[in-house]
Tab-separated table of C-alpha atoms in Angstrom:
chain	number	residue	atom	x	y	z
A	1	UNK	CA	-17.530	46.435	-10.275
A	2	UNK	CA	-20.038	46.917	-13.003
A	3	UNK	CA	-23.409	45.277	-12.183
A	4	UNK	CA	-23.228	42.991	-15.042
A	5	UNK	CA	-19.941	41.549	-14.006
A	6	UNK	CA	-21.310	41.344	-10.407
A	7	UNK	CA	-24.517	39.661	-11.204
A	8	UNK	CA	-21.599	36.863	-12.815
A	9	UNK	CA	-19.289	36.790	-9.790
A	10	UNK	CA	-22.169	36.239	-7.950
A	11	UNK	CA	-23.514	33.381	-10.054
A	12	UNK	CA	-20.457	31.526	-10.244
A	13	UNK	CA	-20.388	31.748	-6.604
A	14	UNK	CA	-23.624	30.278	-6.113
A	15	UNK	CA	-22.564	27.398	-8.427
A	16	UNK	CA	-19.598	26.425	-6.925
A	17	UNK	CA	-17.971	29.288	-4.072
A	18	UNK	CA	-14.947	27.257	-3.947
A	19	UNK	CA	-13.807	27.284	-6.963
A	20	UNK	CA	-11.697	29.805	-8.629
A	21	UNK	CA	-9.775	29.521	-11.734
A	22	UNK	CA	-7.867	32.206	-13.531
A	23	UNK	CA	-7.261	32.402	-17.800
A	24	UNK	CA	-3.669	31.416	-17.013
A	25	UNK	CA	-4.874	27.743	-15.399
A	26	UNK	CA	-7.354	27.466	-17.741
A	27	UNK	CA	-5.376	27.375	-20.318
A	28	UNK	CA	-3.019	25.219	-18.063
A	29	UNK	CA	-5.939	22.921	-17.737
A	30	UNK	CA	-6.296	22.248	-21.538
A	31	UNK	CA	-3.063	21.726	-22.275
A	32	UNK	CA	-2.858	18.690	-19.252
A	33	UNK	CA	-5.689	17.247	-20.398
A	34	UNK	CA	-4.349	16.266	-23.674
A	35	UNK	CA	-2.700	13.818	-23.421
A	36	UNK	CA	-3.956	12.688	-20.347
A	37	UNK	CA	-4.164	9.199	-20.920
A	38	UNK	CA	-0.173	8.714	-21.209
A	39	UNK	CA	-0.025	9.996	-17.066
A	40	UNK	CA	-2.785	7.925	-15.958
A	41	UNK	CA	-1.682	5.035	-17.662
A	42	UNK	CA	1.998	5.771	-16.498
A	43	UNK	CA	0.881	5.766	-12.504
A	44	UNK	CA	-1.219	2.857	-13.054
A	45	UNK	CA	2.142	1.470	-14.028
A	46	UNK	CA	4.376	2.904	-11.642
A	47	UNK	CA	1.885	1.737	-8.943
A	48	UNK	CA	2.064	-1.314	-10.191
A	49	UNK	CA	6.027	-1.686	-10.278
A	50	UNK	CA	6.794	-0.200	-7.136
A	51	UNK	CA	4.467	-1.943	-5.166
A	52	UNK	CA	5.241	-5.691	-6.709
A	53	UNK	CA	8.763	-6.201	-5.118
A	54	UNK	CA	6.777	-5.861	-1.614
A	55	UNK	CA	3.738	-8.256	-2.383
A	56	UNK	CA	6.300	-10.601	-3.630
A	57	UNK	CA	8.306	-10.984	-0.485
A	58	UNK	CA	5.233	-11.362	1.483
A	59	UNK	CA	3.982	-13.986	-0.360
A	60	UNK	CA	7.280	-15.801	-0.219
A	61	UNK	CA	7.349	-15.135	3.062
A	62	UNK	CA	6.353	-18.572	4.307
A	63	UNK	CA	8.930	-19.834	2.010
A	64	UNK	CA	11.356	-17.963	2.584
A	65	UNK	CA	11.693	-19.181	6.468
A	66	UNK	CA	10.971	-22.393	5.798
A	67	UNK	CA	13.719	-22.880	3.115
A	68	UNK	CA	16.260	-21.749	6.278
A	69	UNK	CA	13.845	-23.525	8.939
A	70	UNK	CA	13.478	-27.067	7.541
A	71	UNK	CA	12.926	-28.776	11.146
A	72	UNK	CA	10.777	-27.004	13.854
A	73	UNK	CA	10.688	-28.022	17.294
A	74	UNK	CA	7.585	-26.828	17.576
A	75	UNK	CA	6.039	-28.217	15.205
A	76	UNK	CA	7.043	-32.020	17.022
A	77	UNK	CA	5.656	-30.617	20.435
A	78	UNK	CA	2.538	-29.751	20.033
A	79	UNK	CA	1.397	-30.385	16.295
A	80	UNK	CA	0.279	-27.207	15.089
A	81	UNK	CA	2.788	-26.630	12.231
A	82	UNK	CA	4.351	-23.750	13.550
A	83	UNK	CA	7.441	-22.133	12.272
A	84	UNK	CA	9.319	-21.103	15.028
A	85	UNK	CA	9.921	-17.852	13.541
A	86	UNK	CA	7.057	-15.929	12.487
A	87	UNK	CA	6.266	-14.328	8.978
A	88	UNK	CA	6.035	-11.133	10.690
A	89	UNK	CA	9.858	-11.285	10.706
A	90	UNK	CA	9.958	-11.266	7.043
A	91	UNK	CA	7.415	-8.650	7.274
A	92	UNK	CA	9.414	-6.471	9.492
A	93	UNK	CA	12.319	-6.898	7.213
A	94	UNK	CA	9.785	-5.786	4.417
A	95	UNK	CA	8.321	-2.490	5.993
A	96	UNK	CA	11.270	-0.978	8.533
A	97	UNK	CA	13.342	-0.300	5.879
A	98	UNK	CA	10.697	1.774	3.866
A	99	UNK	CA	9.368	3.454	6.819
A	100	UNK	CA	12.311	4.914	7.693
A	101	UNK	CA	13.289	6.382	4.142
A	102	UNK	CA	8.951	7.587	4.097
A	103	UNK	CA	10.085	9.251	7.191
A	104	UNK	CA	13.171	11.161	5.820
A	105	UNK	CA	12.353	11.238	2.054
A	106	UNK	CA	10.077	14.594	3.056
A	107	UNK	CA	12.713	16.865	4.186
A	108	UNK	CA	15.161	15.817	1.620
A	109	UNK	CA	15.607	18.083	-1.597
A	110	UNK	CA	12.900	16.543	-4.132
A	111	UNK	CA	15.183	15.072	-6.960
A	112	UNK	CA	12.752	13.206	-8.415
A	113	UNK	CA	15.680	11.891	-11.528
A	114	UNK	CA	18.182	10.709	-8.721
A	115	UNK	CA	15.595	9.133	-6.156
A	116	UNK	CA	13.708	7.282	-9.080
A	117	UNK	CA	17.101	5.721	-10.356
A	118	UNK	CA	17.979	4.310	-6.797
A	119	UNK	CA	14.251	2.806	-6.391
A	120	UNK	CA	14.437	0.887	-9.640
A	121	UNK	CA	18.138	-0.006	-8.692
A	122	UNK	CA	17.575	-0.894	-5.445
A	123	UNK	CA	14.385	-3.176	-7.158
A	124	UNK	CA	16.335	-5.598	-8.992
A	125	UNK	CA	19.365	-5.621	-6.249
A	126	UNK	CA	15.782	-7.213	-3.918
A	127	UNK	CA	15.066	-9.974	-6.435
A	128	UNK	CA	18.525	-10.669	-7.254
A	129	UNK	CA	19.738	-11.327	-3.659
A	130	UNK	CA	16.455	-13.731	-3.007
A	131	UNK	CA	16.786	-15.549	-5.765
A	132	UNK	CA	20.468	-16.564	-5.153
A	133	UNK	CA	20.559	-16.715	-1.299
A	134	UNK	CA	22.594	-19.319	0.235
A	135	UNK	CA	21.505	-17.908	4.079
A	136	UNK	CA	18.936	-16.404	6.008
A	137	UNK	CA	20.691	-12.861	6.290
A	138	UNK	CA	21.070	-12.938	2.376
A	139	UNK	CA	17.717	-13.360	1.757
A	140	UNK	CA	16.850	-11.011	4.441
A	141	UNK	CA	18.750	-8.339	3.030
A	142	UNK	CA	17.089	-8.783	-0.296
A	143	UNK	CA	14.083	-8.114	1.704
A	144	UNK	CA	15.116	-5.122	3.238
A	145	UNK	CA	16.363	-3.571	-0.012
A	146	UNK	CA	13.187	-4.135	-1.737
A	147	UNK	CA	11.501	-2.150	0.913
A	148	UNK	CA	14.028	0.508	0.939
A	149	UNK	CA	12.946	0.392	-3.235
A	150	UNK	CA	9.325	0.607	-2.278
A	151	UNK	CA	9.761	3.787	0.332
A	152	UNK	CA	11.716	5.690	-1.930
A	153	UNK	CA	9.449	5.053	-4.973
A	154	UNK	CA	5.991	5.987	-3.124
A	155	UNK	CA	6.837	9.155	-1.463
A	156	UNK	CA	9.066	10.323	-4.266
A	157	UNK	CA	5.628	9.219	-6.536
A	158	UNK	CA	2.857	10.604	-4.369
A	159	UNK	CA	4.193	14.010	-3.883
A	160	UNK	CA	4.950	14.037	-7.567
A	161	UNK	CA	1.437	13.488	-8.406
A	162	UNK	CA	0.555	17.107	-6.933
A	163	UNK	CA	1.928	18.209	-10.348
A	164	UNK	CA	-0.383	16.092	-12.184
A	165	UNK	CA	-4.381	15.921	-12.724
A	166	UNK	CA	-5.681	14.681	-9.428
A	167	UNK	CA	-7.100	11.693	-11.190
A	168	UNK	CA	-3.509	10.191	-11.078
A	169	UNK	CA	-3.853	9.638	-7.314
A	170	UNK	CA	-6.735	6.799	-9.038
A	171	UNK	CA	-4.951	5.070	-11.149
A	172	UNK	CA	-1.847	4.627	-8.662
A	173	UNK	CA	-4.289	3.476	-5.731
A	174	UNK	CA	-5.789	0.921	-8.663
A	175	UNK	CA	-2.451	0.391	-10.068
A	176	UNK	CA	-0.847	-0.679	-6.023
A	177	UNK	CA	-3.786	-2.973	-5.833
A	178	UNK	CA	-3.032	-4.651	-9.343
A	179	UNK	CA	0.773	-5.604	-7.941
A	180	UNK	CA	-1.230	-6.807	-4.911
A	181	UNK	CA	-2.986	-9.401	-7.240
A	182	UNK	CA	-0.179	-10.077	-10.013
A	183	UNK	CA	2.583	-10.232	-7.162
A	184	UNK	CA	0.849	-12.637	-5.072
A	185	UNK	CA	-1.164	-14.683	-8.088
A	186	UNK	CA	2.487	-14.652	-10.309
A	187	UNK	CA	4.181	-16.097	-7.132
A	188	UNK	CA	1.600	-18.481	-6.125
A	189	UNK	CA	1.543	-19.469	-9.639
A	190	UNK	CA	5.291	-20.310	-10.328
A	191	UNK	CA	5.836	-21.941	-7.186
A	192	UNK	CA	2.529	-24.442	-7.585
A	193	UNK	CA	4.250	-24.771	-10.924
A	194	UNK	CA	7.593	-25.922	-9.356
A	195	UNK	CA	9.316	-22.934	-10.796
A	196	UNK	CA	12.628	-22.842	-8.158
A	197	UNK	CA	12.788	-20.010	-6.059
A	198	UNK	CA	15.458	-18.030	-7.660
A	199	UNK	CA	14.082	-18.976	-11.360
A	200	UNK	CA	10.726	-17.085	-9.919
A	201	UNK	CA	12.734	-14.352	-8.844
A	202	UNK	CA	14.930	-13.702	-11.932
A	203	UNK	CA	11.586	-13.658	-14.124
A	204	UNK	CA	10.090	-11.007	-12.145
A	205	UNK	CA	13.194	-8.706	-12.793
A	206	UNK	CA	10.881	-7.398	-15.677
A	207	UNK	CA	9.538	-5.112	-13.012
A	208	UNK	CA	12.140	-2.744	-12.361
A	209	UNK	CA	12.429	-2.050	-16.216
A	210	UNK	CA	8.900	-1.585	-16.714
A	211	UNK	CA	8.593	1.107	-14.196
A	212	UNK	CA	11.989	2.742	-15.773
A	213	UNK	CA	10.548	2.861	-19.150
A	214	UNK	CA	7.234	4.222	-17.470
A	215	UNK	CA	8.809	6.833	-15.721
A	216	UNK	CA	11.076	8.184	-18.522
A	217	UNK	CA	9.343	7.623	-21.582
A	218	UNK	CA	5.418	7.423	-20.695
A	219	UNK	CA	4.651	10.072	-18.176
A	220	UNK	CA	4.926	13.525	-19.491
A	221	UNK	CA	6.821	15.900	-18.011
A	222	UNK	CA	5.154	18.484	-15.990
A	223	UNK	CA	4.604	21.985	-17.135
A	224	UNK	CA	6.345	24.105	-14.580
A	225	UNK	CA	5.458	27.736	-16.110
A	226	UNK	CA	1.633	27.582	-15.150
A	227	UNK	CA	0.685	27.255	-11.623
A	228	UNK	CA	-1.647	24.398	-11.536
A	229	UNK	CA	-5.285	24.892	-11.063
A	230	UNK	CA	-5.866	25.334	-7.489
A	231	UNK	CA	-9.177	24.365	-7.076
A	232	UNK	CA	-10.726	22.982	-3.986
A	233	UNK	CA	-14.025	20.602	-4.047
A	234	UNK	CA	-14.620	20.112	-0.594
A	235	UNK	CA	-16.292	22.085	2.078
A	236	UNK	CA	-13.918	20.890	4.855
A	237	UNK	CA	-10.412	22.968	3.560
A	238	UNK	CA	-7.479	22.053	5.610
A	239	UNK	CA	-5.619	25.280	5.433
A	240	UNK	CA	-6.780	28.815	4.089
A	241	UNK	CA	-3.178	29.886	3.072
A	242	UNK	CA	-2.311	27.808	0.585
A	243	UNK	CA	1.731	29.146	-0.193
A	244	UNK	CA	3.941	26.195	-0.060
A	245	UNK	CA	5.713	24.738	3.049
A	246	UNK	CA	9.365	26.480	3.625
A	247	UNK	CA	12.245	24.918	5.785
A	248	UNK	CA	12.249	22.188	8.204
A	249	UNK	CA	10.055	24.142	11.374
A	250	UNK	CA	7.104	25.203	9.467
A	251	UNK	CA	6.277	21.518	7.886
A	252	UNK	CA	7.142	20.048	11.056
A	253	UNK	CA	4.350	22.239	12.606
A	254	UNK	CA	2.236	21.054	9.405
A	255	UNK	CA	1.739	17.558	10.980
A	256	UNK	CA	-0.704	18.079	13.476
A	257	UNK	CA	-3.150	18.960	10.495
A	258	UNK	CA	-2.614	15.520	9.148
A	259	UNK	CA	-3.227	13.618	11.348
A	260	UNK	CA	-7.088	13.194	10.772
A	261	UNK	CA	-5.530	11.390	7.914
A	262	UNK	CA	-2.734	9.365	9.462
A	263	UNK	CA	-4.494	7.340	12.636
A	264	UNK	CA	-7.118	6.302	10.893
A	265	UNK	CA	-5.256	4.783	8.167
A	266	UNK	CA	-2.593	3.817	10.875
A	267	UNK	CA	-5.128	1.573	12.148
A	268	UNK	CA	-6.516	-0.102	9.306
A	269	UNK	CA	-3.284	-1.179	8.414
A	270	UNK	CA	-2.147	-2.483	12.206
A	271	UNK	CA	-4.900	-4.742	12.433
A	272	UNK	CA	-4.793	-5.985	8.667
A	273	UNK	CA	-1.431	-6.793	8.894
A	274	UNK	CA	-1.151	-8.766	12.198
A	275	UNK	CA	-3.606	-10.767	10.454
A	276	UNK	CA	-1.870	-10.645	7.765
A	277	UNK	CA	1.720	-11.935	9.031
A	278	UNK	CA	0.269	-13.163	12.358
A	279	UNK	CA	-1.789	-15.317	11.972
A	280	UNK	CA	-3.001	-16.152	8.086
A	281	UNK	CA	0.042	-18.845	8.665
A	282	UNK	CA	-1.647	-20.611	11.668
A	283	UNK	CA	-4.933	-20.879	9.754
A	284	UNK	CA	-4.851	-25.008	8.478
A	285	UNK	CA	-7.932	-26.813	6.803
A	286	UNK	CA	-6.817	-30.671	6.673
A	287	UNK	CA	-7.448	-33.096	3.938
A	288	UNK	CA	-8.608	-30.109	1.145
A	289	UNK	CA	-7.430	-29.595	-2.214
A	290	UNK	CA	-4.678	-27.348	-1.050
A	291	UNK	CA	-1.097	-27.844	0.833
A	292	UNK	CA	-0.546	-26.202	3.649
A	293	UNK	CA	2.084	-24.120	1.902
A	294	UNK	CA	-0.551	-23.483	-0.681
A	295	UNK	CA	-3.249	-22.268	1.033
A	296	UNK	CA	-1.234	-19.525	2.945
A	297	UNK	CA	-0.213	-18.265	-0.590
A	298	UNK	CA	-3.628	-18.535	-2.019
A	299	UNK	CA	-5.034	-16.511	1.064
A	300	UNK	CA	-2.370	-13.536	0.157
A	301	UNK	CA	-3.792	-13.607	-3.765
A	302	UNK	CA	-7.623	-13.785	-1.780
A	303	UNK	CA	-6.706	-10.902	0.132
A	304	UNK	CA	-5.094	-8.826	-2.780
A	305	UNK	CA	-7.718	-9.321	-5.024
A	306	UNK	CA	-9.993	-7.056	-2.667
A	307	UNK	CA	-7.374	-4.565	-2.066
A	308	UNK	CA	-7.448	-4.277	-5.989
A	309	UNK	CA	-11.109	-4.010	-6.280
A	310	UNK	CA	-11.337	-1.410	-3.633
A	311	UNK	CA	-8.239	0.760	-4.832
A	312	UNK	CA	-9.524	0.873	-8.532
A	313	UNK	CA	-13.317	1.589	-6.968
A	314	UNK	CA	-12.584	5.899	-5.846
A	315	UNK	CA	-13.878	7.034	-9.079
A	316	UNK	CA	-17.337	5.247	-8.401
A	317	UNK	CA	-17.548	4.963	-4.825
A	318	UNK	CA	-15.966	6.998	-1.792
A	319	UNK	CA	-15.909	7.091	1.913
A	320	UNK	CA	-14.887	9.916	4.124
A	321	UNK	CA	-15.347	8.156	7.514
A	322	UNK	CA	-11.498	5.973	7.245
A	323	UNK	CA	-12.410	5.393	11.051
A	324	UNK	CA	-15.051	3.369	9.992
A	325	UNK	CA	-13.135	1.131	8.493
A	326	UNK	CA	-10.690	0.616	11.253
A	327	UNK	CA	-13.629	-0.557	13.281
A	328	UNK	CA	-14.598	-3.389	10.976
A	329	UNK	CA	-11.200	-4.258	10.428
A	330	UNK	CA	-10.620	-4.345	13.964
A	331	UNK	CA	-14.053	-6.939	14.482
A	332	UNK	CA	-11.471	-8.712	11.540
A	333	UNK	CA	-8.974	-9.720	14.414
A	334	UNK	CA	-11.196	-10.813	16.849
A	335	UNK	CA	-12.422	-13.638	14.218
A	336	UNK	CA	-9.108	-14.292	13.046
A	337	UNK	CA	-7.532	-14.872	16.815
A	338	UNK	CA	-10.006	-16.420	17.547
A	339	UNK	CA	-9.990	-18.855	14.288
A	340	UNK	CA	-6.536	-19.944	15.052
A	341	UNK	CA	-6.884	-20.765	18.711
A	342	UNK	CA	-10.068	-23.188	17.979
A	343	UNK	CA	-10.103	-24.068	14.403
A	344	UNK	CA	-14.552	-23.127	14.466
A	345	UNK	CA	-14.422	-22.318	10.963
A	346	UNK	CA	-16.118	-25.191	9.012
A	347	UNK	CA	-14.876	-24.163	5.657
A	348	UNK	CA	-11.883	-22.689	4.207
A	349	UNK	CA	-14.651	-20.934	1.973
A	350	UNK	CA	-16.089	-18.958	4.780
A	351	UNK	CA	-12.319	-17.494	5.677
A	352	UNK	CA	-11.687	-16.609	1.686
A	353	UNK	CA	-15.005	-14.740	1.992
A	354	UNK	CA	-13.346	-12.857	5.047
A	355	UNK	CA	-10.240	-12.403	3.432
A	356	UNK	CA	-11.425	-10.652	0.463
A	357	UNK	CA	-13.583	-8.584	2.971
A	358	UNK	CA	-10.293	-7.835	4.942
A	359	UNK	CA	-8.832	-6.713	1.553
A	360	UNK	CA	-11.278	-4.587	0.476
A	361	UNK	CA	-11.343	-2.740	3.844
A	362	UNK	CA	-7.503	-1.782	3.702
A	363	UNK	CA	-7.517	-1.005	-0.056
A	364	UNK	CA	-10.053	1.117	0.832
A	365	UNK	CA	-8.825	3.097	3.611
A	366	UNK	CA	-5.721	3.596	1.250
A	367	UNK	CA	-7.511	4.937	-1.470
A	368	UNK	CA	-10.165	7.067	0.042
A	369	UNK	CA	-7.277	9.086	2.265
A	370	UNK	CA	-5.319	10.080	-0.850
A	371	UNK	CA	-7.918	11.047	-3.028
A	372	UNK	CA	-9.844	13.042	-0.137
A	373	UNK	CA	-6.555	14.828	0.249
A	374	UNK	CA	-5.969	15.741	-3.235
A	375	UNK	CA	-9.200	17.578	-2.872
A	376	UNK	CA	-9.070	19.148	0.495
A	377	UNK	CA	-5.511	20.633	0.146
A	378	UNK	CA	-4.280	23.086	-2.086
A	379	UNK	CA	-1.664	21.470	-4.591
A	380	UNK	CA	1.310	23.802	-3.179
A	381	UNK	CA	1.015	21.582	0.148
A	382	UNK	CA	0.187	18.207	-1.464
A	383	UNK	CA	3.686	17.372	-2.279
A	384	UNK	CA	4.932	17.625	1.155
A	385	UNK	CA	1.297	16.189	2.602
A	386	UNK	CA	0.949	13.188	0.374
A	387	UNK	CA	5.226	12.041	1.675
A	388	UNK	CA	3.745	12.427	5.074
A	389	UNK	CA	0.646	10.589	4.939
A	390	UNK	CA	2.157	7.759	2.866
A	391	UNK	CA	4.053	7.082	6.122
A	392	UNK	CA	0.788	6.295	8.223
A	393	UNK	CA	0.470	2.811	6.963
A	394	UNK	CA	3.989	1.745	7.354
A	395	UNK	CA	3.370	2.731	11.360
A	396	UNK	CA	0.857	0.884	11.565
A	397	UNK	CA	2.544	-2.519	9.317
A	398	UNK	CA	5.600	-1.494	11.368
A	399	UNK	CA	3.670	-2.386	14.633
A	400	UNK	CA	1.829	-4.994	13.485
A	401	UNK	CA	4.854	-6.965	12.839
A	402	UNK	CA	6.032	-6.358	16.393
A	403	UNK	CA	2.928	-7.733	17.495
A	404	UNK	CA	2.857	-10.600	15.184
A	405	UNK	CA	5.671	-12.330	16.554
A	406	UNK	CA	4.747	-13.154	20.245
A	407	UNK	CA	1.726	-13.245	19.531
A	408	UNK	CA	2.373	-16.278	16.718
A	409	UNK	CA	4.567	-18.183	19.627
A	410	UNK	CA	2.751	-17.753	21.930
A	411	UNK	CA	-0.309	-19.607	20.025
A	412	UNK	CA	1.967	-22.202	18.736
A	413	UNK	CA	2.788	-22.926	21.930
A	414	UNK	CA	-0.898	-24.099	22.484
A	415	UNK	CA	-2.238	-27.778	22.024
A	416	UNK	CA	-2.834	-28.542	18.649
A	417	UNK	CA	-6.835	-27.741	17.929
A	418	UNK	CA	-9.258	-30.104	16.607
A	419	UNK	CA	-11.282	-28.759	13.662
A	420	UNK	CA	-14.584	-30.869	14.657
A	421	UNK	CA	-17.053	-29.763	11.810
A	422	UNK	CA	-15.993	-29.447	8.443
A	423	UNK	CA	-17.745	-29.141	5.420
């Protein structure tokens, strides 16, 4: 090596060591980042879409069992206002379903056409059966298919993104959050505007088609020719050899590296969600400007609303410590179980302040995972990384709802509670 092109390997090393990027991805780079705006704005979307079906049915969740629950012994007994059945069952019904396609998606042949079709499919089948249910299993199954929807279309749309600029993983974090708030506020919305249950449903069958024509006709199609810039902006590299994952042994072995992604976010999302579906329904303020009915849905658009904030916030603010989070979170529960066994809370204003806490915690953990991992691991092992990780949450939602539902009798079951100081 001549001394002059030394002296410039060995400045561009002490710039950034890391980083090394041939003419070829150079030239890839330029030609992804015009343009750019059309994929960002198609995730945002897609995040959106795919997301919505699920916020919906946990919002209706309440609903839901009540519409098929109209007399509760429990409620008689002991006063609390307890369904008998929990909305953890609707949750169950919600996240089972997509955890097991998350689970199997990854070792499936990636045809992202075929799987993208069923997802929007399987969509509007989930609103369709809701809205004209006649029985509990019909509206159940709804349920179910919308999660099966909502699997397909986030691993299939996560490991996509590892053919994209990494700045996608943003804008479908911030674009999951935004169903969060439109899916809860939309359904909170129609139904305080006496808009019947299967009238809400049939309106939001917009959904599905949005996220086709984003799919199709918005997002570009990536550029297969160029290998993608393989650059790496962290000091802590997950794996050295970065040649894509081959046959069904060598990922499997690939786990154990993720997993200083997976528990953390694991348990974020077990102890959000047994609030969540555990006990958000047992917390009551009497005599307030909301319903009972209403203030469990108005909660769920409280709680969105900081999963959106912290999901669109990884461009301006990130956190490498997920654990972290699952600590506060955690210190979450205590105050919630708590909450619902005494009634100490003075103001419903205290819990929304908790709630949007609680959201911005899990929207966080989300988030911060992803985009951590789209710069820690070289982009011929995201694809396969991102469909594994994506699974972490749905463990812990999975569990939660397990939880949730002895948990919930087992506090209805107590004497109703006396909420002695309110303001």
């Amino acid at each position: 090596m001549s001394p002059t092109k030394q002296q410039e390997a060995e400045s561009s090393s002490d710039h950034d060591p890391q980083v090394v990027v041939t003419p070829a991805e150079a030239t890839h780079s330029k030609r992804q980042n015009r343009g750019l705006w059309r994929d960002l704005t198609a995730y945002w979307i897609l995040g959106l879409c795919n997301n919505y079906g699920y916020v919906v049915m946990l919002s209706a969740a309440h609903d839901i069992i009540k519409q098929f629950n109209p007399t509760d012994e429990t409620e008689e007994t002991t006063g609390r206002g307890c369904h008998l059945v929990s909305t953890g069952a609707i949750l169950l019904a919600d996240v089972l379903p997509s955890l097991f396609v998350k689970m199997l998606m990854p070792f499936f042949p990636f045809w992202v056409n075929f799987r993208i079709s069923i997802a929007v499919a399987f969509s509007a089948a989930g609103f369709l059966l809701v809205g004209f249910a006649n029985a509990e299993w019909m509206a159940l199954l709804g349920v179910i298919i919308t999660s099966a929807s909502s699997g397909i279309g986030e691993t299939t749309f996560l490991a996509y993104s590892s053919r994209y600029n990494k700045n996608v993983i943003s804008t479908w974090s911030s674009g999951t959050g935004g169903a969060g708030v439109i899916g809860s506020l939309s359904y909170a919305t129609l139904r305080d505007l006496d808009v019947s249950p299967r009238d809400t449903m049939l309106i939001m069958l917009i959904f599905p088609a949005i996220e086709a024509f984003a799919f199709w006709l918005l997002l570009r199609r990536p550029q297969v020719d160029i290998l993608p810039v393989t650059t790496v902006e962290s000091t802590e590299v997950l794996i050295t050899d970065d040649k894509p994952l081959v046959g069904f042994k060598e990922k499997f072995f690939y786990i154990k590296h993720l997993l200083k992604y997976m528990l953390p976010l694991c348990l974020v999302y077990f102890f959000e969600y047994f609030i969540n579906q555990g006990l958000f329904e047992l917390v009551y303020f009497e005599d307030i400007f909301l319903s009972k009915e209403s203030q469990y849905r108005w909660l769920n658009v409280d709680y969105q609303i900081g999963v959106f904030i912290s999901r669109s916030s990884v461009n301006i603010f990130q956190l490498n410590k997920i654990w972290l989070m699952s600590v506060f979170q955690f210190i979450n529960v205590v105050y919630f179980l708590t909450e619902v066994i005494w009634w100490y809370t003075p103001s419903i204003w205290i819990v929304f302040a908790i709630v949007l806490w609680e959201g911005l915690l899990g929207g966080g953990a989300y988030v911060n995972t992803f985009y951590r991992m789209s710069k820690e691991i070289t982009p011929d092992r995201q694809q396969f990384a991102m469909a594994m990780v994506v699974q972490s949450d749905s463990y812990g939602i999975a569990l939660a709802g397990f939880l949730a539902i002895p948990v919930h009798n087992a506090i209805c079951g107590l004497p109703a509670a006396v909420r002695n100081v309110a303001w």
